[in-house]
XYZ file of C-alpha atoms in Angstrom:
698
model
C 156.766 -43.163 290.365
C 154.239 -40.908 288.651
C 153.308 -39.252 291.916
C 156.956 -38.702 292.738
C 157.633 -36.978 289.400
C 154.640 -34.706 289.889
C 155.908 -33.761 293.312
C 159.403 -33.013 291.987
C 158.004 -30.858 289.172
C 155.921 -28.851 291.602
C 158.819 -28.311 294.009
C 161.200 -27.333 291.206
C 158.703 -24.808 289.934
C 158.160 -23.387 293.405
C 161.893 -23.116 294.053
C 162.217 -20.233 291.557
C 161.788 -17.644 294.307
C 158.024 -17.131 294.048
C 155.925 -16.958 297.176
C 153.830 -19.998 297.866
C 150.764 -17.765 298.138
C 151.078 -16.974 294.444
C 150.536 -20.638 293.649
C 147.343 -21.359 295.497
C 145.699 -24.207 293.704
C 142.278 -22.878 292.768
C 142.140 -24.437 289.345
C 139.335 -26.906 288.882
C 140.823 -30.190 287.646
C 139.091 -31.935 284.759
C 136.860 -34.905 285.359
C 139.142 -37.534 283.956
C 138.340 -41.169 284.288
C 141.318 -43.562 284.541
C 141.474 -47.343 284.411
C 142.668 -49.126 287.536
C 144.978 -51.873 286.259
C 145.652 -53.245 289.785
C 142.296 -55.007 289.929
C 141.571 -58.047 287.845
C 138.056 -56.807 287.074
C 139.373 -53.525 285.613
C 137.177 -51.364 287.841
C 137.205 -47.602 287.020
C 138.208 -45.318 289.932
C 136.666 -41.769 289.779
C 138.867 -38.689 290.341
C 138.616 -36.301 293.312
C 135.749 -33.807 293.564
C 136.562 -30.574 291.643
C 137.619 -27.641 293.778
C 135.584 -24.427 293.918
C 137.121 -21.382 292.199
C 137.502 -18.772 294.935
C 140.255 -16.525 293.577
C 139.041 -13.082 292.472
C 141.247 -13.180 289.387
C 138.756 -15.499 287.690
C 136.444 -12.522 287.243
C 138.926 -11.312 284.604
C 139.870 -14.649 282.939
C 138.000 -17.246 280.921
C 138.783 -20.969 281.291
C 139.312 -22.805 277.977
C 139.908 -26.595 277.763
C 142.626 -27.647 275.278
C 141.556 -31.236 274.598
C 138.102 -32.530 274.009
C 138.279 -34.628 277.143
C 139.397 -31.541 279.149
C 142.735 -32.910 280.253
C 144.428 -29.491 280.208
C 143.011 -26.028 280.896
C 144.052 -22.580 279.629
C 143.076 -19.184 281.064
C 142.367 -16.362 278.564
C 142.430 -12.682 279.669
C 139.124 -10.933 278.960
C 140.907 -7.675 278.062
C 143.853 -8.660 275.823
C 143.106 -12.377 275.024
C 146.475 -13.488 276.451
C 146.607 -17.272 277.174
C 148.149 -18.917 280.267
C 148.282 -22.525 281.441
C 145.825 -23.045 284.272
C 146.596 -26.546 285.477
C 146.972 -27.205 289.193
C 150.738 -27.050 289.105
C 150.818 -23.461 287.799
C 148.438 -21.850 290.272
C 147.082 -18.285 289.818
C 150.244 -16.298 290.491
C 150.977 -15.756 286.789
C 147.406 -14.630 286.270
C 147.679 -12.024 289.041
C 150.945 -10.707 287.671
C 149.436 -10.341 284.195
C 146.362 -8.576 285.595
C 148.513 -5.941 287.294
C 150.326 -5.081 284.045
C 147.536 -5.532 281.481
C 147.519 -2.379 279.333
C 143.981 -2.882 278.046
C 142.433 -3.183 281.427
C 140.179 -0.282 282.436
C 140.846 0.487 286.053
C 137.650 2.530 286.265
C 135.148 -0.174 285.398
C 132.442 -0.809 287.925
C 133.289 -4.474 288.363
C 136.782 -3.724 289.579
C 135.549 -1.027 291.916
C 133.321 -3.668 293.523
C 136.397 -5.799 294.245
C 137.263 -3.524 297.152
C 136.063 -5.025 300.420
C 136.984 -4.512 304.030
C 138.637 -7.908 304.405
C 140.448 -7.893 301.057
C 144.028 -6.781 300.598
C 143.610 -6.819 296.803
C 141.824 -3.506 295.950
C 141.690 -1.830 292.546
C 139.215 0.959 293.428
C 140.355 4.428 292.223
C 140.815 7.055 294.907
C 137.857 9.411 295.388
C 138.878 13.075 295.433
C 136.690 14.818 297.986
C 138.168 18.246 297.191
C 137.367 17.816 293.493
C 133.788 16.858 294.341
C 133.485 19.970 296.492
C 134.747 22.219 293.681
C 132.322 20.668 291.192
C 129.452 21.132 293.633
C 130.254 24.840 294.095
C 130.602 25.289 290.331
C 127.214 23.629 289.734
C 125.520 25.907 292.285
C 126.989 28.999 290.610
C 126.346 27.805 287.058
C 122.687 26.868 287.600
C 121.947 29.683 290.029
C 120.973 27.357 292.874
C 120.409 28.650 296.415
C 123.122 27.989 298.961
C 120.813 25.735 300.952
C 120.770 23.347 297.999
C 123.294 21.161 299.822
C 121.012 20.981 302.869
C 117.943 19.768 301.022
C 116.968 16.388 302.393
C 116.467 14.748 299.018
C 119.814 15.976 297.657
C 121.660 14.779 300.758
C 119.994 11.368 300.558
C 120.950 11.067 296.887
C 124.597 12.007 297.443
C 124.963 9.762 300.490
C 123.515 6.860 298.539
C 126.232 7.279 295.925
C 128.950 7.418 298.592
C 128.319 6.837 302.268
C 131.483 8.567 303.487
C 130.785 11.749 301.518
C 131.316 14.969 303.458
C 128.418 17.211 302.413
C 129.076 20.876 303.106
C 126.623 23.347 304.615
C 125.282 26.538 303.065
C 127.733 28.673 305.035
C 130.600 26.669 303.578
C 129.102 27.074 300.105
C 129.029 30.831 300.629
C 132.637 30.918 301.768
C 133.797 28.733 298.880
C 131.926 30.928 296.398
C 133.813 33.981 297.629
C 137.130 32.108 297.372
C 136.305 31.018 293.823
C 135.428 34.602 292.907
C 138.771 35.859 294.209
C 140.656 33.195 292.279
C 138.848 33.883 288.995
C 139.180 37.642 289.483
C 142.943 37.216 289.744
C 142.956 35.293 286.447
C 140.769 37.885 284.751
C 143.008 40.667 286.067
C 146.093 38.988 284.602
C 144.319 38.540 281.273
C 143.500 42.256 281.122
C 147.071 43.176 282.056
C 148.497 40.987 279.305
C 146.040 42.406 276.789
C 147.669 45.158 274.708
C 144.511 46.600 273.140
C 142.289 49.250 274.653
C 139.110 48.276 276.476
C 135.609 49.618 275.859
C 132.924 49.498 278.528
C 129.182 49.305 278.903
C 127.358 50.149 282.094
C 123.818 50.232 283.363
C 122.028 50.837 286.642
C 119.055 48.784 287.772
C 117.104 48.123 290.943
C 116.744 44.685 292.485
C 113.580 43.157 293.896
C 114.354 44.457 297.372
C 114.895 48.011 295.985
C 118.689 47.901 296.287
C 120.562 49.608 293.472
C 123.295 47.759 291.568
C 125.640 48.958 288.851
C 127.070 46.593 286.264
C 130.314 47.320 284.435
C 131.129 45.151 281.415
C 134.407 45.181 279.474
C 134.674 44.525 275.732
C 137.979 43.995 273.964
C 139.779 42.067 271.224
C 142.726 40.039 272.508
C 146.101 39.488 270.840
C 144.680 36.429 269.065
C 141.938 38.644 267.569
C 139.075 37.093 269.508
C 136.236 39.278 270.751
C 135.689 39.053 274.522
C 133.078 40.287 276.966
C 133.606 40.187 280.721
C 131.369 41.431 283.511
C 133.917 43.186 285.704
C 131.700 44.443 288.514
C 128.189 43.972 289.778
C 128.460 46.345 292.672
C 126.069 47.836 295.146
C 125.129 51.422 294.231
C 123.597 53.359 297.107
C 121.580 56.510 296.408
C 121.767 59.158 295.127
C 122.188 57.904 291.569
C 123.458 61.180 290.203
C 125.898 61.585 287.336
C 128.801 62.502 289.638
C 128.145 59.503 291.897
C 128.067 57.178 288.891
C 131.299 58.640 287.506
C 133.101 58.219 290.826
C 131.902 54.632 291.106
C 133.000 53.736 287.570
C 136.353 55.461 288.029
C 136.928 53.429 291.205
C 136.208 50.240 289.258
C 138.637 51.264 286.503
C 141.469 51.931 288.950
C 140.800 48.627 290.676
C 141.187 46.775 287.360
C 144.063 48.949 286.119
C 142.100 50.164 283.084
C 142.264 53.899 283.664
C 145.271 54.126 281.316
C 144.011 51.866 278.488
C 140.449 53.029 278.063
C 138.776 53.722 274.715
C 135.029 54.352 275.071
C 131.991 53.766 277.223
C 128.510 52.960 275.891
C 125.543 54.257 277.891
C 121.855 54.794 277.305
C 120.214 58.174 276.917
C 119.505 58.903 280.598
C 120.219 62.491 281.598
C 122.435 61.419 284.509
C 124.692 59.581 282.070
C 125.581 62.791 280.240
C 126.874 64.299 283.491
C 128.634 61.041 284.310
C 130.448 61.001 280.959
C 131.590 64.594 281.237
C 132.941 64.127 284.762
C 134.605 60.804 283.907
C 136.177 62.246 280.745
C 137.729 65.094 282.704
C 139.226 62.682 285.214
C 140.732 60.422 282.541
C 142.089 63.325 280.490
C 144.242 64.361 283.437
C 146.043 61.027 283.309
C 146.119 60.902 279.497
C 144.157 57.676 279.395
C 141.932 58.402 276.370
C 142.564 59.311 272.740
C 141.756 62.461 270.756
C 140.830 64.413 273.904
C 137.913 62.098 274.507
C 136.180 62.859 271.198
C 135.166 59.201 270.763
C 134.826 58.569 274.477
C 131.011 58.518 274.749
C 128.990 56.160 272.542
C 125.237 56.269 272.864
C 123.339 52.970 272.910
C 121.960 52.545 269.400
C 119.284 50.098 270.544
C 118.001 52.608 273.094
C 117.996 55.465 270.581
C 116.218 53.353 267.989
C 113.574 52.464 270.536
C 113.014 56.143 271.351
C 112.767 56.994 267.639
C 110.070 54.426 266.851
C 108.112 55.158 270.021
C 108.042 58.797 268.969
C 106.461 57.805 265.669
C 103.816 55.575 267.273
C 102.568 58.088 269.813
C 99.500 58.672 267.675
C 98.113 55.248 266.763
C 96.114 54.948 263.558
C 92.522 53.709 263.706
C 93.411 50.648 261.635
C 95.935 49.537 264.271
C 93.250 49.935 266.939
C 90.929 47.653 264.950
C 93.591 44.971 264.700
C 94.201 45.176 268.437
C 90.514 44.822 269.211
C 90.198 41.952 266.730
C 92.922 39.986 268.481
C 91.314 40.650 271.856
C 87.960 39.482 270.510
C 89.098 36.120 269.141
C 91.027 35.415 272.347
C 88.192 36.482 274.631
C 86.654 33.039 275.109
C 87.145 29.391 274.262
C 84.213 29.372 271.851
C 85.651 32.294 269.875
C 89.013 30.535 269.677
C 87.344 27.448 268.270
C 85.405 29.471 265.747
C 88.470 31.388 264.623
C 90.420 28.149 264.249
C 87.692 26.904 261.959
C 88.023 30.056 259.870
C 91.802 29.527 259.760
C 91.316 25.973 258.517
C 88.803 27.037 255.889
C 91.250 29.693 254.696
C 93.998 27.031 254.318
C 96.307 28.816 256.789
C 98.650 27.326 259.353
C 97.219 27.549 262.858
C 100.535 26.948 264.598
C 101.902 30.409 263.871
C 99.563 32.003 266.352
C 98.074 35.459 266.637
C 99.906 37.992 268.780
C 98.504 40.471 271.248
C 100.600 43.578 271.730
C 101.611 45.697 274.693
C 100.913 49.303 273.606
C 103.949 50.653 275.475
C 106.343 48.450 273.465
C 106.431 49.229 269.794
C 107.980 45.984 268.567
C 105.144 44.000 270.119
C 102.813 46.178 268.047
C 104.788 45.251 264.947
C 104.512 41.546 265.784
C 100.762 41.926 266.255
C 100.380 43.575 262.842
C 102.628 41.004 261.214
C 100.629 38.058 262.565
C 97.296 39.765 261.773
C 98.332 40.207 258.135
C 99.092 36.496 257.983
C 95.527 35.710 259.190
C 93.922 38.438 257.102
C 91.613 36.039 255.225
C 90.627 34.301 258.462
C 89.537 37.601 260.027
C 87.554 38.479 256.916
C 85.924 35.037 257.000
C 85.130 35.470 260.711
C 83.362 38.753 259.931
C 80.981 36.891 257.612
C 80.325 33.976 259.975
C 80.130 35.830 263.312
C 77.651 38.678 263.556
C 79.102 39.810 266.906
C 82.528 40.503 265.395
C 82.582 44.233 264.485
C 86.293 45.068 264.423
C 87.478 43.687 261.113
C 89.447 46.329 259.136
C 88.251 47.245 255.667
C 90.265 46.496 252.520
C 91.727 49.999 252.482
C 92.660 49.679 256.138
C 94.337 46.326 255.456
C 96.404 48.043 252.768
C 97.418 50.732 255.247
C 98.318 48.094 257.849
C 100.513 46.401 255.275
C 102.348 49.693 254.591
C 102.843 50.345 258.302
C 104.112 46.810 258.809
C 106.573 47.156 255.947
C 107.783 50.487 257.316
C 108.319 49.121 260.831
C 109.886 45.863 259.650
C 113.206 47.592 258.947
C 113.439 48.980 262.464
C 112.403 45.686 264.026
C 115.197 43.821 262.225
C 117.737 46.434 263.286
C 116.529 46.224 266.893
C 117.055 42.462 266.887
C 120.606 42.906 265.599
C 121.450 45.695 268.058
C 120.038 43.740 270.993
C 122.224 40.670 270.723
C 123.823 39.891 274.058
C 127.195 39.154 272.476
C 127.512 41.995 270.027
C 129.124 41.612 266.614
C 132.025 43.812 265.598
C 131.291 47.537 265.296
C 131.749 47.631 261.503
C 128.417 45.870 260.970
C 126.282 48.661 262.426
C 126.753 51.487 259.954
C 124.960 49.720 257.044
C 121.915 49.113 259.270
C 121.819 52.656 260.623
C 122.154 53.923 257.056
C 119.218 51.691 256.070
C 117.098 53.186 258.866
C 118.000 56.706 257.746
C 117.128 55.879 254.147
C 113.826 54.292 255.221
C 112.824 57.460 257.051
C 113.590 59.569 253.981
C 111.408 57.319 251.860
C 108.659 57.503 254.476
C 108.615 61.283 254.154
C 107.677 60.841 250.481
C 104.925 58.267 251.109
C 101.399 58.657 249.693
C 99.862 57.757 253.050
C 99.411 60.717 255.391
C 99.842 58.592 258.512
C 103.172 57.175 257.268
C 104.381 60.709 256.455
C 103.371 61.996 259.886
C 105.061 59.062 261.629
C 108.231 59.436 259.520
C 108.461 63.166 260.286
C 108.370 62.588 264.037
C 110.859 59.743 263.814
C 113.231 61.666 261.542
C 113.314 64.631 263.936
C 114.345 62.302 266.750
C 116.778 60.421 264.523
C 118.507 63.564 263.289
C 119.132 64.630 266.874
C 121.468 61.669 267.472
C 122.676 60.857 263.946
C 125.559 63.326 263.932
C 126.852 61.949 267.252
C 127.019 58.214 266.680
C 127.423 58.150 262.899
C 131.066 59.241 263.126
C 132.462 56.263 265.031
C 130.203 53.885 263.081
C 131.521 55.273 259.802
C 135.142 54.919 260.950
C 134.464 51.313 261.936
C 132.996 50.412 258.543
C 135.974 51.997 256.734
C 138.199 49.455 258.480
C 136.146 46.646 256.944
C 137.990 45.637 253.719
C 134.655 44.990 251.991
C 133.494 48.619 252.383
C 136.337 51.060 253.055
C 135.952 54.767 252.275
C 133.987 54.280 249.066
C 130.997 52.865 250.954
C 130.834 55.859 253.283
C 131.026 58.243 250.322
C 128.263 56.345 248.512
C 126.008 56.391 251.591
C 126.450 60.103 252.250
C 125.816 60.921 248.588
C 122.492 59.077 248.770
C 121.556 60.791 252.030
C 122.798 64.355 251.419
C 123.138 64.637 247.669
C 125.631 67.387 246.782
C 126.591 67.857 250.429
C 127.553 64.208 250.742
C 131.173 64.875 249.809
C 131.542 67.379 252.654
C 130.143 64.891 255.165
C 132.421 62.090 253.998
C 135.403 64.475 254.186
C 134.602 65.151 257.838
C 134.640 61.421 258.525
C 137.982 60.995 256.757
C 139.512 63.864 258.721
C 138.421 62.270 261.988
C 139.842 58.948 260.830
C 143.209 60.516 260.011
C 143.398 62.336 263.341
C 142.651 59.110 265.204
C 145.222 57.218 263.134
C 147.866 59.831 263.913
C 147.475 58.982 267.591
C 148.274 55.342 266.882
C 151.049 56.263 264.432
C 152.675 58.461 267.074
C 152.572 55.591 269.567
C 154.029 53.284 266.911
C 156.933 55.655 266.139
C 157.641 56.035 269.837
C 157.710 52.272 270.335
C 159.871 51.833 267.240
C 162.325 54.483 268.429
C 162.759 52.759 271.782
C 163.381 49.453 270.057
C 165.893 51.015 267.641
C 167.818 52.754 270.406
C 167.998 49.513 272.316
C 169.377 47.653 269.303
C 171.979 50.393 268.696
C 173.131 50.240 272.268
C 173.705 46.495 272.062
C 176.686 44.610 270.829
C 174.940 43.397 267.700
C 174.736 46.805 265.954
C 176.209 47.498 262.552
C 179.856 48.638 262.298
C 180.481 52.371 261.555
C 183.178 53.631 259.166
C 185.805 56.202 260.187
C 186.023 58.636 257.255
C 189.490 59.833 258.396
C 190.884 56.548 257.183
C 189.589 57.216 253.644
C 191.841 58.829 251.035
C 191.524 62.526 250.140
C 190.104 61.758 246.680
C 187.374 59.597 248.133
C 186.445 62.245 250.702
C 186.128 64.854 247.906
C 183.728 62.601 246.007
C 181.576 62.077 249.093
C 181.574 65.790 249.916
C 180.223 66.452 246.430
C 177.284 64.162 247.287
C 176.600 66.233 250.382
C 175.807 69.245 248.192
C 173.363 67.231 246.087
C 169.696 68.045 246.759
C 167.152 65.488 245.662
C 163.413 65.896 245.440
C 161.961 64.266 248.555
C 158.767 62.291 247.878
C 156.603 62.054 251.000
C 156.132 58.477 252.112
C 152.570 57.231 252.286
C 151.165 56.265 255.636
C 149.860 52.801 256.419
C 146.324 54.167 256.419
C 146.740 55.533 252.890
C 148.215 52.252 251.696
C 145.290 50.342 253.215
C 142.691 52.620 251.636
C 144.388 52.365 248.217
C 144.282 48.574 248.234
C 141.336 47.199 246.229
C 138.271 46.281 248.213
C 137.342 42.669 248.850
C 134.246 41.586 246.970
C 131.171 42.743 248.886
C 129.418 39.484 248.017
C 131.938 37.662 250.213
C 129.680 38.080 253.209
C 131.319 35.194 255.062
C 134.468 37.240 255.627
C 135.538 37.424 259.275
C 136.954 40.915 259.638
C 138.922 39.963 262.762
C 140.593 37.108 260.888
C 141.431 39.510 258.054
C 143.223 41.914 260.386
C 144.928 39.069 262.183
C 146.452 38.067 258.847
C 147.382 41.686 257.947
C 148.521 42.976 261.348
C 152.193 42.857 260.304
C 151.471 44.532 256.972
C 149.613 47.464 258.567
C 150.565 47.297 262.260
C 149.357 50.791 263.177
C 146.062 50.474 261.315
C 145.574 47.003 262.807
C 146.066 48.374 266.320
C 143.409 51.019 265.649
C 141.055 48.449 264.096
C 141.372 46.117 267.077
C 140.314 48.845 269.493
C 137.431 50.083 267.345
C 136.040 46.612 266.649
C 135.771 46.078 270.395
C 133.381 49.016 270.840
C 129.886 47.846 271.862
C 127.234 49.910 270.089
C 124.538 48.679 272.467
C 124.427 48.450 276.261
C 122.327 45.289 276.116
C 125.351 43.266 277.265
C 125.121 44.957 280.665
C 121.348 44.773 280.709
C 121.449 41.028 280.030
C 123.630 40.615 283.109
C 120.843 42.180 285.159
C 118.211 39.954 283.608
C 120.318 37.017 284.750
C 120.934 38.705 288.074
C 117.226 39.092 288.617
C 117.039 35.347 289.079
C 119.711 35.583 291.752
C 117.976 38.298 293.719
C 114.738 36.336 293.963
C 112.817 35.077 296.973
C 115.602 32.627 297.839
C 118.612 34.926 297.655
C 117.306 38.476 297.808
C 118.701 38.748 301.337
C 122.275 38.061 300.227
C 124.901 40.667 300.916
C 126.038 42.759 297.930
C 129.522 41.214 297.888
C 128.017 37.715 297.658
C 125.744 38.813 294.822
C 128.712 40.265 292.949
C 130.711 37.069 293.501
C 127.925 34.935 292.018
C 127.222 37.158 289.008
C 130.845 37.778 288.027
C 132.044 34.230 288.639
C 129.255 32.787 286.520
C 130.123 35.156 283.700
C 133.863 34.404 283.895
C 133.406 30.628 284.014
C 130.374 30.078 281.802
C 129.822 33.409 280.050
C 130.430 32.143 276.501
C 127.968 29.280 276.953
C 125.400 31.286 278.861
C 125.195 34.375 276.668
C 124.939 32.323 273.510
C 121.780 30.719 274.911
C 120.192 33.707 276.676
C 117.612 35.637 274.705
C 116.213 38.866 275.994
C 112.845 38.778 277.707
C 109.943 38.501 275.318
C 107.972 41.672 274.894
C 104.610 39.948 274.963
C 103.389 36.805 276.604
C 101.145 34.981 274.207
C 98.697 34.103 276.943
C 95.855 33.453 274.513
C 97.302 31.057 271.977
C 95.404 30.281 268.832
C 96.007 26.555 269.197
C 94.267 24.974 272.162
C 97.201 22.680 272.966
C 100.662 23.997 272.176
C 101.271 26.920 269.857
C 104.783 27.371 268.580
C 106.079 30.842 268.289
C 105.797 32.342 264.830
C 109.558 32.224 264.354
C 110.781 35.724 265.134
C 112.337 36.466 268.485
C 111.251 39.471 270.473
C 113.871 41.673 272.010
C 113.141 44.229 274.669
C 115.077 47.443 274.727
C 115.608 49.536 277.804
């Protein structure tokens, strides 16, 4: 009777429409002992041998007995703790159905991926996207500057095939073709971004030679987008065959501009002081003036690289090296000449209670900032050198006390220019308003150097000031206009600076700057009035315009009163321009150095729309061409022994695509090449750099 009831229950449960396969009995019955009442001796009959659990669903469920004797079993989901009866009459069908709809189950876990077998129809392995893998592989090769044959390296192929046996590994020719396709796709996106951008674009350009003597020209765009974010994009890294004359450069750049559609929305170009660049600028300006693509007849078209000019100025002052600098140079060479001298100098450093990890620098005479770093480190170890002179009879180059004082004055004089060089040489330049205070500081430092008590400082300052004055009148104008658009400085800062530099003539100089500012603003105001007029005429032509009144329907008395108003002449007060309103607003506290000037103009662009449009274009001007030079320092790693034989179009695809995809990450981490290699470190093991970064200037 008991067996019959169990059979009926099982059949009634199975008659609900479920497939019999969903009720495979894989549940292990409990070891229950029952008394056999048929025999007089009451012999105990053992149950059947427990079945082996073969269903794969038990990898995701935990078996829990309900009673202490294990009469009934429950299955608990490992993901959501849901309980199900797991006796033999229920089977595993309900467990499978729950597993398919469990919301907490991670379909990407490794255990479930291992469930996929050739003979199993129950597979939960996610689909592998071969095209996505191929795109990631191409992106990794471009990002890390790997050679195309990277995919053919035996170790790399073995590693990838171990991860997935059916992986289709591409060849180097396929990598090359995919790189070109990726470049075309990203160029189309960059082109659309420039078309949607309403501000004018400023450029930097430079010409270098690769390792295999091929010439390449790099064109980099700088602009502020409609969200007031500063952008830098390497537009072209093209092959430049000889001759590298000014006319050839101008024609090449003009071709690039037409290709990108920038010949009508161009503001300025920043170049170094090469003689061919002057011819290039003149020829390019004439071409753009024909199409009306630049403002103020190209008066602000050419911006000279401040970092390059500053380098020329300081090199002019250090042409005649003082004897004290020569002694420091020889002292550094002496202590780094042998291992025994290093050990002895380290002992002197320890006895002088100085830190040995800073290290002593050896300069390259052709690079002035390496000379500054040498003097700076030598002053730090001044007592150690003096102690070495007493303990080592062979050391004859230690400067005297008076010479140490002179070295300290020279170091202090050069420190200002070194700091400015570091700021000007940043790969991602800050906004243009930050440069004028530093250039003003350099000018003021030179004036103070002319009044120094030391004859060498005076001689060096005179040579530097002559070189500085040659370029000051050219690049000070646009720098001054940029700083006026900073709400922390405005016009009062320019007037204060010129008064300190020129005395009584300072007012005349500041007036010239203001006149240039007004003339530039009038260009933007004219464009604003023209745009406003087109909008107004459109609104008047529409159906939503205001209703006009027919004066013929008005009574005679009313018309007489209105005609009397027509004869009334009022005093017309000229309306102030947006520029005048901006300049009259009180300045923001100068001590608020955390102010983001782009965020300020983003918040005030509707209050002063014409001034904001001018500010957005000016803040995008790069004052240094280091942004283009840094692209070549990166490109030098492309044109190495592995890829120097690449065609120019492939080189351009790699350089530009890497900048478009990873430029923000890359340029934030790239520092310019160090001016000196500290090949003779003070510490015998690992010497950390002394903390200041060295920036090379073209």
